[in-house]
XYZ file of C-alpha atoms in Angstrom:
774
model
C 14.218 4.711 -30.728
C 14.197 1.803 -28.332
C 13.195 -1.674 -29.528
C 10.428 -3.388 -27.587
C 9.414 -7.030 -28.050
C 5.638 -6.975 -28.284
C 5.278 -10.741 -28.528
C 6.587 -13.695 -30.496
C 7.139 -12.976 -34.178
C 6.489 -9.239 -34.528
C 8.362 -6.237 -33.167
C 7.209 -2.639 -33.363
C 10.213 -0.332 -33.199
C 8.852 2.317 -30.834
C 9.425 3.187 -27.189
C 7.584 1.776 -24.177
C 5.321 4.809 -23.832
C 4.070 4.464 -27.421
C 3.432 0.735 -26.970
C 1.319 1.542 -23.895
C -0.697 4.095 -25.865
C -1.292 1.628 -28.721
C -2.428 -1.059 -26.276
C -4.760 1.325 -24.410
C -6.362 2.547 -27.631
C -6.804 -1.033 -28.900
C -8.671 -2.015 -25.734
C -11.149 0.853 -25.830
C -12.127 1.389 -29.498
C -14.986 -0.260 -31.395
C -15.976 -0.296 -35.043
C -19.641 0.698 -35.275
C -20.917 0.289 -38.875
C -22.939 -2.025 -41.089
C -20.332 -4.718 -41.662
C -20.186 -8.484 -42.292
C -17.094 -10.098 -40.748
C -16.166 -13.725 -41.469
C -13.351 -15.483 -39.521
C -11.468 -18.181 -41.440
C -9.566 -20.240 -38.865
C -6.773 -22.644 -39.807
C -7.550 -25.927 -37.978
C -4.863 -28.095 -39.628
C -2.283 -30.311 -37.951
C 0.504 -27.864 -38.884
C -1.156 -25.334 -36.559
C -1.738 -27.833 -33.767
C -4.313 -27.724 -30.984
C -2.356 -25.228 -28.851
C -2.019 -22.608 -31.577
C -5.651 -23.231 -32.596
C -6.725 -22.318 -29.060
C -4.660 -19.124 -29.325
C -6.396 -18.381 -32.640
C -9.769 -18.701 -30.931
C -8.629 -16.363 -28.152
C -7.437 -13.865 -30.736
C -10.760 -14.019 -32.633
C -12.564 -13.317 -29.348
C -10.326 -10.302 -28.677
C -11.028 -8.937 -32.166
C -14.738 -9.187 -31.406
C -14.102 -6.644 -28.631
C -13.125 -4.153 -31.368
C -16.428 -4.782 -33.201
C -19.833 -3.409 -32.213
C -21.731 -6.664 -32.807
C -25.438 -6.023 -33.372
C -28.035 -7.194 -35.977
C -28.034 -3.721 -37.583
C -24.270 -3.132 -37.340
C -21.484 -5.728 -37.243
C -22.373 -9.391 -37.852
C -19.844 -12.188 -37.317
C -19.543 -15.751 -38.706
C -16.812 -18.423 -38.637
C -15.400 -21.140 -40.894
C -12.724 -23.630 -39.793
C -10.610 -25.138 -42.557
C -8.063 -27.935 -42.833
C -8.473 -30.667 -45.498
C -11.967 -29.283 -46.147
C -13.734 -26.126 -44.988
C -16.379 -26.478 -42.245
C -18.969 -23.798 -41.423
C -18.914 -23.317 -37.630
C -21.696 -20.719 -37.580
C -23.162 -18.307 -40.184
C -23.293 -14.544 -39.737
C -26.977 -14.464 -38.782
C -26.729 -17.054 -35.959
C -25.576 -14.940 -33.002
C -26.556 -11.306 -32.679
C -24.733 -10.174 -29.520
C -21.029 -9.956 -28.750
C -21.298 -12.278 -25.749
C -23.071 -14.972 -27.772
C -20.443 -14.826 -30.537
C -17.520 -15.026 -28.084
C -19.094 -17.965 -26.225
C -19.623 -19.825 -29.520
C -16.005 -19.211 -30.567
C -14.831 -20.719 -27.258
C -16.850 -23.894 -27.965
C -15.250 -24.432 -31.395
C -13.477 -27.835 -31.557
C -10.117 -28.384 -33.292
C -10.579 -30.694 -36.329
C -7.101 -31.353 -37.730
C -6.085 -32.330 -41.274
C -3.955 -30.918 -44.094
C -3.695 -27.168 -44.797
C -5.894 -26.555 -47.839
C -6.156 -22.757 -47.707
C -6.860 -22.478 -51.432
C -9.874 -24.849 -51.177
C -11.264 -22.746 -48.264
C -10.993 -19.552 -50.327
C -12.775 -21.229 -53.290
C -15.542 -22.323 -50.870
C -16.110 -18.672 -49.947
C -16.037 -17.637 -53.612
C -18.700 -20.254 -54.366
C -20.900 -19.976 -51.239
C -20.318 -16.327 -50.366
C -20.543 -15.134 -46.736
C -22.980 -17.644 -45.132
C -25.846 -15.742 -43.502
C -24.515 -12.410 -44.777
C -26.489 -9.472 -46.066
C -26.641 -8.131 -49.620
C -23.608 -6.781 -51.453
C -24.284 -3.221 -50.251
C -22.831 -4.191 -46.852
C -19.011 -4.258 -46.811
C -17.522 -7.723 -46.317
C -14.359 -8.394 -44.263
C -12.555 -11.746 -44.270
C -10.084 -12.352 -41.416
C -7.809 -15.349 -42.161
C -5.909 -16.699 -39.140
C -3.213 -19.120 -40.339
C 0.486 -19.950 -40.264
C 0.574 -19.382 -44.058
C 1.842 -22.867 -44.894
C -0.795 -23.959 -47.394
C -0.480 -27.246 -49.292
C -2.299 -25.787 -52.305
C -2.011 -22.613 -54.318
C -3.784 -19.545 -52.900
C -2.790 -16.747 -55.325
C -5.670 -17.061 -57.843
C -8.433 -17.470 -55.246
C -7.048 -14.559 -53.180
C -6.997 -12.312 -56.241
C -10.637 -13.210 -57.082
C -11.734 -12.390 -53.526
C -10.148 -8.948 -53.767
C -11.801 -8.384 -57.184
C -15.159 -8.917 -55.433
C -14.173 -6.033 -53.105
C -13.862 -8.313 -50.066
C -11.402 -6.794 -47.617
C -8.973 -9.537 -46.547
C -6.908 -9.398 -43.343
C -4.161 -12.040 -43.049
C -3.267 -12.816 -39.438
C -0.139 -14.823 -38.646
C -0.153 -17.431 -35.871
C 2.645 -19.616 -34.489
C 5.706 -19.120 -36.813
C 3.947 -17.647 -39.869
C 5.209 -17.737 -43.436
C 4.764 -14.029 -44.118
C 5.291 -14.312 -47.895
C 2.091 -16.361 -48.301
C 0.160 -14.110 -45.925
C 1.376 -11.181 -48.039
C -0.327 -12.810 -51.067
C -3.564 -13.330 -49.124
C -3.886 -9.810 -47.686
C -5.660 -6.918 -49.397
C -3.714 -3.982 -50.805
C -1.622 -2.471 -49.389
C -0.549 -5.719 -47.665
C 1.391 -3.925 -44.883
C -1.875 -2.469 -43.596
C -3.802 -5.741 -43.773
C -1.316 -8.101 -42.093
C -1.523 -8.657 -38.335
C 0.042 -10.966 -35.768
C -2.106 -12.932 -33.311
C 0.651 -13.023 -30.667
C -0.437 -9.622 -29.301
C -4.216 -9.421 -29.410
C -4.474 -5.827 -28.121
C -2.028 -4.566 -30.741
C -3.773 -6.543 -33.507
C -7.188 -5.228 -32.430
C -5.779 -1.720 -32.754
C -4.418 -2.567 -36.221
C -7.766 -3.952 -37.403
C -9.634 -0.921 -36.068
C -7.105 1.501 -37.577
C -7.576 0.135 -41.127
C -11.355 -0.291 -40.861
C -11.676 3.298 -39.600
C -10.181 4.679 -42.785
C -12.650 2.843 -45.035
C -15.678 1.475 -43.205
C -16.068 2.491 -39.572
C -16.852 5.872 -38.072
C -14.073 8.341 -37.296
C -11.680 7.886 -34.394
C -12.189 9.551 -31.027
C -11.241 13.255 -30.793
C -7.485 13.688 -30.778
C -6.798 10.100 -31.916
C -5.050 9.474 -35.239
C -3.619 6.599 -37.260
C 0.169 6.635 -37.325
C 2.754 4.555 -39.198
C 5.481 2.803 -37.207
C 8.483 0.720 -38.319
C 7.836 -2.996 -37.870
C 9.840 -6.177 -38.171
C 7.993 -9.432 -38.829
C 9.960 -12.609 -38.207
C 9.531 -16.295 -38.877
C 11.469 -19.527 -38.374
C 12.497 -21.480 -41.479
C 14.234 -24.858 -41.620
C 17.300 -24.701 -43.915
C 20.142 -27.069 -44.819
C 23.499 -25.851 -43.474
C 27.010 -27.031 -44.454
C 28.874 -27.608 -41.197
C 32.176 -29.020 -42.596
C 33.778 -32.039 -44.247
C 34.707 -35.466 -43.025
C 36.911 -38.270 -44.396
C 34.931 -40.744 -46.425
C 35.965 -43.841 -48.469
C 35.134 -44.256 -52.089
C 35.640 -47.256 -54.356
C 38.566 -47.599 -56.790
C 38.931 -49.084 -60.308
C 41.826 -51.131 -59.078
C 40.823 -54.422 -57.485
C 41.114 -54.673 -53.716
C 41.900 -50.900 -53.421
C 39.977 -48.170 -51.506
C 40.307 -44.424 -52.168
C 39.990 -41.874 -49.302
C 38.236 -38.560 -49.941
C 36.528 -35.568 -48.171
C 32.739 -35.545 -48.090
C 30.527 -32.527 -47.123
C 28.570 -32.769 -43.847
C 25.227 -30.894 -43.610
C 22.508 -30.558 -41.018
C 19.051 -29.012 -40.817
C 18.859 -25.766 -38.852
C 16.019 -23.404 -37.902
C 16.832 -19.852 -38.955
C 15.079 -16.662 -37.916
C 14.205 -14.664 -41.033
C 13.291 -10.978 -40.682
C 10.894 -8.989 -42.843
C 11.113 -5.173 -42.388
C 7.729 -3.494 -42.819
C 5.402 -0.748 -41.560
C 2.577 -1.062 -39.010
C -0.395 1.292 -38.878
C -1.870 1.874 -35.441
C -4.267 4.338 -33.817
C -2.610 6.471 -31.141
C -4.682 8.624 -28.785
C -3.630 11.442 -26.444
C -2.390 9.985 -23.179
C -4.028 11.503 -20.058
C -0.497 11.572 -18.611
C 0.876 13.695 -21.491
C 0.051 16.857 -19.555
C 2.097 15.565 -16.564
C -0.737 16.089 -14.057
C 1.074 14.511 -11.065
C 2.907 16.973 -8.835
C 5.898 16.677 -6.505
C 7.607 13.814 -8.305
C 4.487 11.637 -8.557
C 4.305 9.036 -11.343
C 1.302 9.156 -13.669
C -0.219 5.765 -14.546
C -2.771 5.913 -17.415
C -6.013 3.938 -17.176
C -7.341 3.911 -20.714
C -7.796 7.019 -22.856
C -9.191 9.488 -20.340
C -8.381 8.251 -16.833
C -5.203 7.994 -14.787
C -3.944 7.797 -11.233
C -0.846 9.177 -9.551
C 1.678 7.147 -7.565
C 2.858 9.645 -4.965
C 6.085 9.846 -3.018
C 5.997 9.448 0.766
C 4.668 12.643 2.333
C 2.455 13.446 -0.656
C -1.004 12.279 -1.663
C -3.065 14.978 0.011
C -5.159 15.017 -3.153
C -5.435 13.128 -6.449
C -2.420 14.942 -7.934
C 0.069 14.328 -5.080
C -0.276 17.564 -3.160
C 1.614 17.639 0.129
C -0.259 15.409 2.584
C 1.683 16.388 5.683
C 2.289 19.815 7.147
C 4.265 21.300 9.995
C 1.419 23.432 11.248
C 2.962 23.318 14.696
C 5.051 26.446 15.286
C 8.628 25.429 16.142
C 12.226 26.551 15.739
C 13.578 23.536 13.842
C 17.290 22.821 13.388
C 18.616 19.868 11.395
C 22.048 18.803 12.665
C 23.623 16.716 9.864
C 26.561 14.381 10.423
C 29.248 15.245 7.846
C 32.017 13.080 9.352
C 34.012 10.328 7.686
C 31.948 7.763 9.587
C 28.760 8.649 7.721
C 30.581 8.593 4.312
C 29.896 10.808 1.297
C 27.079 8.484 0.185
C 25.338 8.776 3.553
C 25.745 12.560 3.608
C 24.187 12.884 0.135
C 21.342 10.609 1.245
C 20.622 12.902 4.206
C 20.656 15.933 1.884
C 18.072 14.253 -0.360
C 15.999 13.309 2.694
C 16.138 16.898 3.986
C 14.858 18.237 0.672
C 12.116 15.646 0.366
C 10.993 16.178 3.972
C 10.845 19.976 3.790
C 9.101 19.940 0.394
C 6.491 17.571 1.824
C 5.739 19.407 5.070
C 6.460 23.107 4.498
C 3.651 25.169 3.068
C 3.760 28.800 1.974
C 2.592 30.063 5.359
C 4.294 27.433 7.505
C 4.949 28.735 11.055
C 8.300 26.881 11.189
C 11.725 28.516 11.329
C 14.185 26.074 9.709
C 17.955 26.005 10.034
C 20.653 23.487 9.035
C 23.964 22.777 10.753
C 26.567 20.157 9.853
C 29.369 18.761 11.959
C 32.453 16.575 12.169
C 35.378 17.970 14.252
C 33.777 21.399 14.019
C 30.239 22.724 13.698
C 29.169 24.907 10.774
C 25.805 26.613 10.332
C 25.376 27.187 6.571
C 21.647 27.904 6.950
C 20.757 30.130 9.899
C 17.543 29.481 11.757
C 14.690 31.265 9.939
C 17.018 32.546 7.189
C 14.750 31.310 4.369
C 11.041 31.980 4.292
C 10.312 30.238 0.975
C 10.907 26.590 0.088
C 12.710 27.305 -3.199
C 15.570 29.310 -1.669
C 15.817 26.778 1.176
C 16.192 23.900 -1.330
C 18.870 25.849 -3.197
C 20.858 26.366 0.008
C 20.583 22.669 0.914
C 21.926 21.792 -2.551
C 25.009 23.865 -1.693
C 25.933 21.789 1.395
C 29.295 20.033 0.978
C 30.683 16.896 2.612
C 33.712 17.558 4.823
C 34.805 14.334 6.579
C 36.511 14.178 9.964
C 35.820 12.780 13.403
C 32.275 12.187 14.671
C 32.069 14.564 17.658
C 28.315 14.425 18.243
C 28.521 15.518 21.897
C 30.454 18.655 21.051
C 28.073 19.473 18.187
C 25.002 19.205 20.414
C 26.554 21.458 23.048
C 27.437 24.023 20.402
C 23.983 24.245 18.796
C 22.295 24.399 22.192
C 24.463 27.377 23.134
C 24.769 29.308 19.869
C 21.918 28.536 17.442
C 18.646 29.318 19.214
C 17.592 32.746 20.338
C 14.421 34.678 21.167
C 13.323 37.401 18.799
C 11.240 40.148 20.460
C 7.827 40.616 18.880
C 7.090 43.575 21.132
C 9.388 45.361 23.512
C 8.396 43.205 26.486
C 7.271 40.006 24.722
C 9.636 37.205 23.664
C 8.764 34.926 20.729
C 9.686 31.673 22.471
C 8.698 28.893 20.062
C 9.460 25.303 21.062
C 13.015 24.415 20.031
C 13.554 21.157 18.136
C 16.876 19.643 17.051
C 16.783 16.754 14.551
C 20.090 14.869 14.576
C 20.829 12.977 11.331
C 23.702 10.556 11.931
C 24.772 7.054 11.010
C 28.039 6.706 12.946
C 28.774 6.323 16.660
C 29.949 9.411 18.465
C 33.678 9.559 19.228
C 33.124 11.782 22.266
C 30.800 11.699 25.271
C 27.167 12.672 24.736
C 26.153 12.489 28.408
C 26.912 16.129 29.167
C 25.465 17.247 25.842
C 22.150 15.566 26.659
C 22.042 17.322 30.033
C 22.875 20.621 28.365
C 20.110 20.307 25.728
C 17.591 19.529 28.479
C 18.746 22.524 30.489
C 18.254 24.692 27.397
C 14.766 23.183 26.951
C 15.586 21.630 23.566
C 13.506 18.777 22.166
C 16.013 16.371 20.601
C 15.080 13.776 17.934
C 17.599 11.269 16.558
C 17.349 9.829 13.017
C 19.581 6.936 11.907
C 19.716 3.371 10.611
C 18.510 0.445 12.722
C 22.056 -0.383 13.871
C 22.103 3.061 15.501
C 18.995 2.441 17.647
C 20.877 1.981 20.935
C 23.229 4.904 20.195
C 20.346 7.246 19.314
C 18.448 6.225 22.450
C 21.580 7.059 24.448
C 21.932 10.445 22.726
C 18.274 11.494 23.010
C 17.686 9.844 26.392
C 14.325 8.480 25.216
C 13.517 5.695 22.704
C 10.371 7.640 21.786
C 12.572 10.422 20.414
C 14.303 8.194 17.853
C 13.406 7.474 14.223
C 15.204 4.456 12.710
C 15.099 3.064 9.168
C 15.919 -0.426 7.881
C 17.529 0.437 4.518
C 18.345 3.595 2.502
C 14.973 3.675 0.738
C 13.136 3.148 4.026
C 14.604 6.449 5.262
C 12.200 8.323 2.969
C 9.285 6.267 4.320
C 10.003 7.786 7.770
C 8.919 11.297 6.717
C 5.423 11.024 8.301
C 6.903 9.578 11.511
C 9.433 12.426 11.818
C 6.683 14.970 11.203
C 4.647 13.475 14.064
C 7.677 13.465 16.355
C 8.400 17.138 15.667
C 4.816 18.216 16.248
C 4.537 16.158 19.452
C 6.862 18.624 21.214
C 3.840 20.345 22.719
C 2.209 17.044 23.680
C 4.973 15.191 25.476
C 2.759 14.285 28.427
C 0.544 11.786 26.658
C -3.128 12.653 26.859
C -2.560 15.938 28.702
C -5.875 17.242 30.039
C -8.013 14.485 28.510
C -9.848 12.561 31.233
C -9.043 8.843 31.286
C -9.504 5.829 33.560
C -6.585 3.504 32.734
C -5.924 0.030 34.142
C -2.786 -2.049 33.540
C -3.163 -5.834 33.858
C 0.313 -7.396 34.159
C 1.094 -11.099 33.755
C 3.245 -12.087 36.769
C 3.059 -15.845 36.198
C 5.945 -18.329 36.044
C 5.526 -18.445 32.251
C 6.803 -14.852 32.103
C 9.591 -15.338 34.634
C 11.113 -12.861 37.081
C 13.519 -11.185 34.631
C 10.853 -10.549 32.017
C 8.392 -9.451 34.700
C 10.843 -6.679 35.614
C 10.725 -5.531 31.964
C 6.929 -5.339 32.202
C 7.121 -3.434 35.487
C 9.558 -0.896 33.987
C 7.230 -0.497 31.017
C 4.259 0.306 33.286
C 6.372 2.729 35.292
C 7.679 4.682 32.286
C 4.198 4.689 30.695
C 2.743 6.367 33.781
C 5.159 9.264 33.238
C 3.242 10.184 30.069
C 0.006 10.974 31.922
C -1.084 13.767 34.223
C -2.333 11.768 37.223
C -5.090 13.628 38.973
C -8.685 13.050 40.070
C -9.964 15.223 37.210
C -7.524 14.064 34.497
C -5.997 10.552 34.422
C -6.602 7.853 37.015
C -4.474 4.698 36.911
C -5.100 1.253 38.420
C -2.730 -1.730 38.448
C -3.747 -5.403 38.521
C -1.289 -8.316 38.798
C -2.363 -11.803 37.856
C -1.184 -15.370 37.680
C -3.814 -18.025 38.428
C -5.763 -15.311 40.291
C -5.953 -11.548 39.917
C -4.933 -9.027 42.595
C -5.574 -5.267 42.636
C -2.286 -3.563 43.530
C -3.990 -0.155 43.618
C -7.363 0.996 42.316
C -8.255 4.027 40.220
C -9.060 6.187 43.257
C -6.005 5.182 45.337
C -3.294 7.570 44.090
C -3.676 11.203 43.036
C -0.107 12.002 41.981
C 2.563 10.602 39.684
C 5.066 10.148 42.485
C 2.646 8.023 44.491
C 1.880 5.828 41.468
C 5.577 5.356 40.611
C 6.426 4.439 44.200
C 3.632 1.859 44.269
C 4.723 0.332 40.915
C 8.303 -0.046 42.174
C 7.082 -2.270 45.023
C 5.044 -4.681 42.881
C 6.115 -8.311 43.572
C 6.511 -11.247 41.196
C 3.837 -13.921 41.778
C 4.710 -17.096 39.831
C 2.177 -19.933 39.297
C 0.137 -20.458 36.101
C -1.568 -17.650 34.177
C -5.267 -16.890 33.692
C -5.761 -13.704 31.713
C -9.507 -14.310 31.693
C -9.737 -14.061 35.494
C -7.741 -10.793 35.363
C -10.107 -9.208 32.819
C -13.147 -10.437 34.737
C -11.666 -8.979 37.938
C -11.132 -5.612 36.234
C -14.728 -5.587 35.011
C -16.241 -6.492 38.393
C -13.841 -4.852 40.855
C -11.807 -2.103 39.122
C -13.881 -0.275 36.481
C -16.755 0.411 38.877
C -18.092 3.539 40.513
C -17.385 1.976 43.921
C -13.658 1.747 43.071
C -13.356 5.263 41.689
C -14.329 4.844 38.023
C -15.879 8.042 36.732
C -19.038 8.086 34.608
C -18.570 9.888 31.306
C -14.809 9.197 31.201
C -13.122 6.935 28.634
C -11.866 3.649 30.068
C -8.932 1.582 28.780
C -7.383 -1.717 29.882
C -3.830 -2.581 28.776
C -3.172 -6.327 29.158
C 0.564 -7.202 29.186
C 1.218 -10.914 28.669
C 3.509 -13.492 27.087
C 0.467 -15.077 25.450
C -0.069 -17.775 28.064
C -3.439 -18.247 29.734
C -5.400 -16.440 27.009
C -7.736 -19.376 26.381
C -10.337 -18.041 28.842
C -9.867 -14.332 28.028
C -12.029 -13.840 24.918
C -15.400 -13.737 26.733
C -14.482 -11.250 29.513
C -12.641 -9.107 26.933
C -15.799 -8.978 24.838
C -17.807 -8.139 27.966
C -15.486 -5.198 28.694
C -15.789 -3.901 25.117
C -19.566 -4.295 25.183
C -19.614 -2.073 28.257
C -17.558 0.671 26.664
C -14.160 -0.362 28.095
C -11.418 -0.630 25.481
C -8.971 -3.568 25.746
C -5.429 -3.231 24.355
C -3.617 -6.550 24.133
C 0.199 -6.310 24.264
C 1.775 -9.741 23.670
C 5.486 -10.536 23.872
C 6.642 -13.760 22.220
C 5.183 -16.386 19.877
C 1.438 -16.978 20.076
C -1.154 -17.955 17.456
C -2.562 -14.821 15.872
C -6.126 -16.140 15.718
C -6.088 -16.600 19.512
C -4.822 -13.061 20.014
C -7.434 -11.565 17.682
C -10.254 -13.271 19.572
C -9.143 -11.463 22.712
C -8.208 -8.113 21.114
C -11.323 -8.068 18.923
C -9.464 -6.211 16.153
C -5.887 -5.885 14.826
C -6.140 -2.196 15.781
C -6.010 -3.167 19.451
C -3.277 -5.802 19.203
C 0.448 -5.127 19.595
C 2.589 -8.242 19.018
C 6.269 -7.838 20.010
C 9.047 -10.362 19.459
C 11.068 -9.779 22.660
C 10.819 -8.086 26.042
C 13.868 -5.958 25.180
C 11.911 -4.427 22.267
C 8.909 -3.532 24.440
C 10.299 -0.053 25.198
C 10.328 0.836 21.497
C 6.559 0.332 21.214
C 5.656 2.471 24.212
C 5.106 5.645 22.179
C 2.837 3.833 19.714
C 0.766 2.228 22.503
C 0.339 5.510 24.395
C -0.566 7.306 21.175
C -3.284 4.737 20.466
C -4.599 5.008 24.044
C -4.771 8.789 23.744
C -6.561 8.579 20.403
C -9.238 6.389 21.970
C -9.466 8.721 24.982
C -10.922 11.351 22.636
C -13.757 9.171 21.315
C -17.399 9.803 22.375
C -18.529 8.207 25.639
C -21.782 6.481 26.543
C -22.558 7.692 30.073
C -24.319 4.404 30.865
C -21.416 2.162 29.816
C -20.221 0.700 32.054
C -23.325 0.979 34.220
C -22.637 3.588 36.947
C -25.679 2.444 38.939
C -25.027 0.106 41.851
C -27.174 -2.655 43.248
C -28.844 -3.547 39.950
C -29.969 0.018 39.318
C -30.968 0.846 35.743
C -29.074 3.638 33.970
C -31.272 5.854 31.812
C -29.612 8.225 29.345
C -30.723 11.793 28.886
C -29.341 14.502 26.605
C -25.793 14.927 27.926
C -26.673 13.266 31.231
C -27.978 10.103 32.884
C -29.950 9.053 35.933
C -30.215 5.849 37.950
C -33.574 4.157 38.454
C -33.269 2.298 41.757
C -35.282 -0.566 43.266
C -34.959 -0.926 47.037
C -32.020 1.472 47.010
C -31.602 5.224 46.787
C -28.977 7.890 46.027
C -27.507 9.163 42.750
C -25.984 5.712 42.080
C -28.404 3.558 44.124
C -25.755 3.300 46.835
C -28.003 3.509 49.968
C -30.455 0.808 51.034
C -34.021 1.966 51.698
C -35.034 1.051 55.230
C -38.030 -1.291 55.500
C -41.257 0.700 55.714
C -39.791 3.742 54.053
C -40.554 4.634 50.482
C -37.635 4.810 48.036
C -36.223 8.300 48.017
C -33.114 10.105 46.875
C -31.401 12.732 48.996
C -30.486 14.612 45.840
C -33.216 14.219 43.238
C -36.409 12.216 42.688
C -35.925 8.885 40.920
C -37.717 10.074 37.799
C -36.296 13.599 37.741
C -34.938 14.810 34.397
C -32.399 17.269 35.819
C -29.266 17.411 33.632
C -26.131 15.869 35.189
C -22.808 16.886 33.795
C -19.874 14.443 33.972
C -17.892 16.786 36.257
C -20.820 16.975 38.739
C -21.117 13.204 38.619
C -17.386 12.900 39.344
C -17.836 15.046 42.454
C -20.736 12.834 43.542
C -18.555 9.775 43.088
C -15.705 11.248 45.142
C -18.076 12.395 47.870
C -19.570 8.921 48.000
C -16.107 7.312 48.332
C -15.223 9.751 51.108
C -18.437 8.880 52.985
C -17.767 5.144 52.701
C -14.182 5.517 53.994
C -15.366 7.453 57.039
C-alpha cells in the first residue's frame, strides 16, 4: 500500500482513499454517553507557547467528538508545568460551545515538566466537579512526554482506579514515556495531536468499544499499520583530528589522534498499529456516470465532477443532445502535419463528443472520413445506429501520415459521401448535410474551389482547430462563425458545447428568422476611432445585416452615425430589403470630431425608436452601440432611459476602457462585449447576433416604449393597448382635434376596450406613415 504523510510525527500506512474515509468519519461521529472527560494539558517551557496553542486547538477538536451535555459528557481541564493548575472543573460549562470558548481563553503558564506531580494531584483530588464513580472517567494527557519526574507509579495507580488514560503526543513526542502513561493496550490509547481529525476518530473508535453507543450502520473499527516518529538528540562520532599531548621528557610534545564528536538530531521510528473507524463511502458504489469523478461530502453525501458535455443531472447524464436531424460527417486530418499525437487527440475528442450528444433515439446519421494524400471513409454515413458500435469503430481508426490535401478531401466528400435515401417512392429524405473538419495543419493544396463545391452541394462546413489555425479555418469555411478554435489540447474538449450549437444552427443560419425585431446600430465615427477602424465597424454592420430577414413584418434595421452629434443614416421604416440596406451601409461616410455616445442614445430614443419613424408596437427593440470607449461619460443616463422603456442596449467596445464605466452604460455584464482589437471584431459577430436573437424572443410590454404620440397615455389591456388622447385623436393620437370639435377617433372611441393585436397595430402604423408621406 501507498504511504501517506498525515502530519508531523505519525504516518498511517494506507492509501489516500482510506485516509479520506478516516477523516470524514472523524468529523461526523460523536460519543453520546454518561462520561467524565478531563484534559491534562502540558504547559511547560519544553512545549512552548506555539505547541501549547496547538494543544488547545486539538482539545477543541476532540470536543467535537463528544456530545457535551449535563446528563451525558462533561469536560474539565487542568494545565500542568511545575505545579498543576485547575483551569475549570467538569461542572462549570455544560454546552460544547461554552467548553470550546473556555479552552480558547486558557493562558500558557510555563515552567518545568512535572507530569508525575500532575498525576498525583488527580489521584489525590479526583476529577474536579465530576460525578460519582459509577460514571466512567477518561483522562486525556496532551504532552511531549519529556517529564522531569517519574510517571510510572502514578500512571499505574490511575489505571488501577479504572480511569481510562489517553496519551496524546504533541511537538516531537517521546513515545516511550507516553506508552507508559497510556491505558492498556497502549497502541489503542496513544494519539498524535498533529492531525486532529484523525485523532478524533481514534478517540471515538476506542470509546465506542467500551463506553459510547455503537457506530453508525455499516461503520466498523479497523486496525491499520502505523509508524510513530520522534526526534532525539544524540552524540555522533564524525572523525579524528590531530591533537597534542604532553610528554614525560622535558620540553617535548607528543602528537596524537583525538576523536571529534557533534550533537545530531535523529529521527527515530516506532512501528505500531492504529485503530480507526471506517464508514462506507458514498462514492464506493461509483454513482457518477460518463467518466464523472465522485467527491464525498461526509458519510452520506457526495457530488459529481462531470466532464464537459455532461451534467444533465446529479450523476453526470449527458447534458447536450443533437436533437436536430442532420447527416453529420467528421473529416479527420490524418496527415503528417497533424502528427500522431494530434490524430489520437481528435479520436478522443470524437468519442467524447458523440458520447455526450448522441442519445438512443438521436436523429443524426454519423460518418467518419480521414484524409492525407487520399480520402478514406472507414465509417459510412449512418452505418452505426448505436453509440457502442460507433465508439468501437472509432477506436479502430489508424494514423496514416502524408500530405495535407484538405481541398481535395473536401471535394471528394462533397461528391461521394452524401446521398438521399428514399423514404417513400416519391419522397427524398433530405436532411441538412454537415461536414466537421478536424485539422491542425495548413492545407498544401487550394481550398478555394473546394469551398465553392461544398456550397454548390449545399453542405454546411464547420472547421475545428487550434487558435493558430483561425485564419486558415476561416479561409476554408468562408465564415468565421463556422469555426471552432481551442487554445490548448485540454481546451479542445471544452469546445464540445460550442460545436454542438454550431451543428444544430444549420437550420437557423439567418439569425432571428421570422422573429419580429426593430434593430438599430449606433456607430462611433469620431476621430478617436479613425478612418481605418471605422471601416472595420462598417463591415461589421454590413455582415451582421446578412443574418436577418429584412422585411416590414420581420426585422427592421436603422443606422445612426455619431461623433459630437448623432445623424440618422436610415430609419427603421426606410428600407424593406437586404439589398437596399447593404447598399445604404456601403455609402456611410466617416465623420471625425469628438465622440458623444450619450447624444447618440438620446437621439435613438427620441427620433428612431418611435412610432413616427416606423417602430412597431409589440415588437422587441434592440440598440447595438459600437464604440472605442470614448465619449461614454454622458451615456449612462440615456442608456438607462432606453432600458426603462423596454429597449435593450448592447454595448460593443473595442480597446481599453475602464470596466466600471462600461458596466454603467451596459447595465449588466450580459449586455457588454469587450474586444481587444478591431481585427477580432468579426469573431464575436456570431455571439452578438445570438444574444440579440435570444432577447428578441422575450415577452414585450406593448406600452414600452410609449406608442402614443403627443403626450398620449398608453393603457394596457389583455394582449392589446389603447391610447388615451388629450387634444389629439387617432389610434396613436396622431391627429390634432380642431378647435370647437370634441375629441374623436376615426377608428374607435377613446375608452373602447376592443382588442388590438400587434399585427393590426403594425398595419395602422404603416398606413399612418403612408398618409404622412403623401
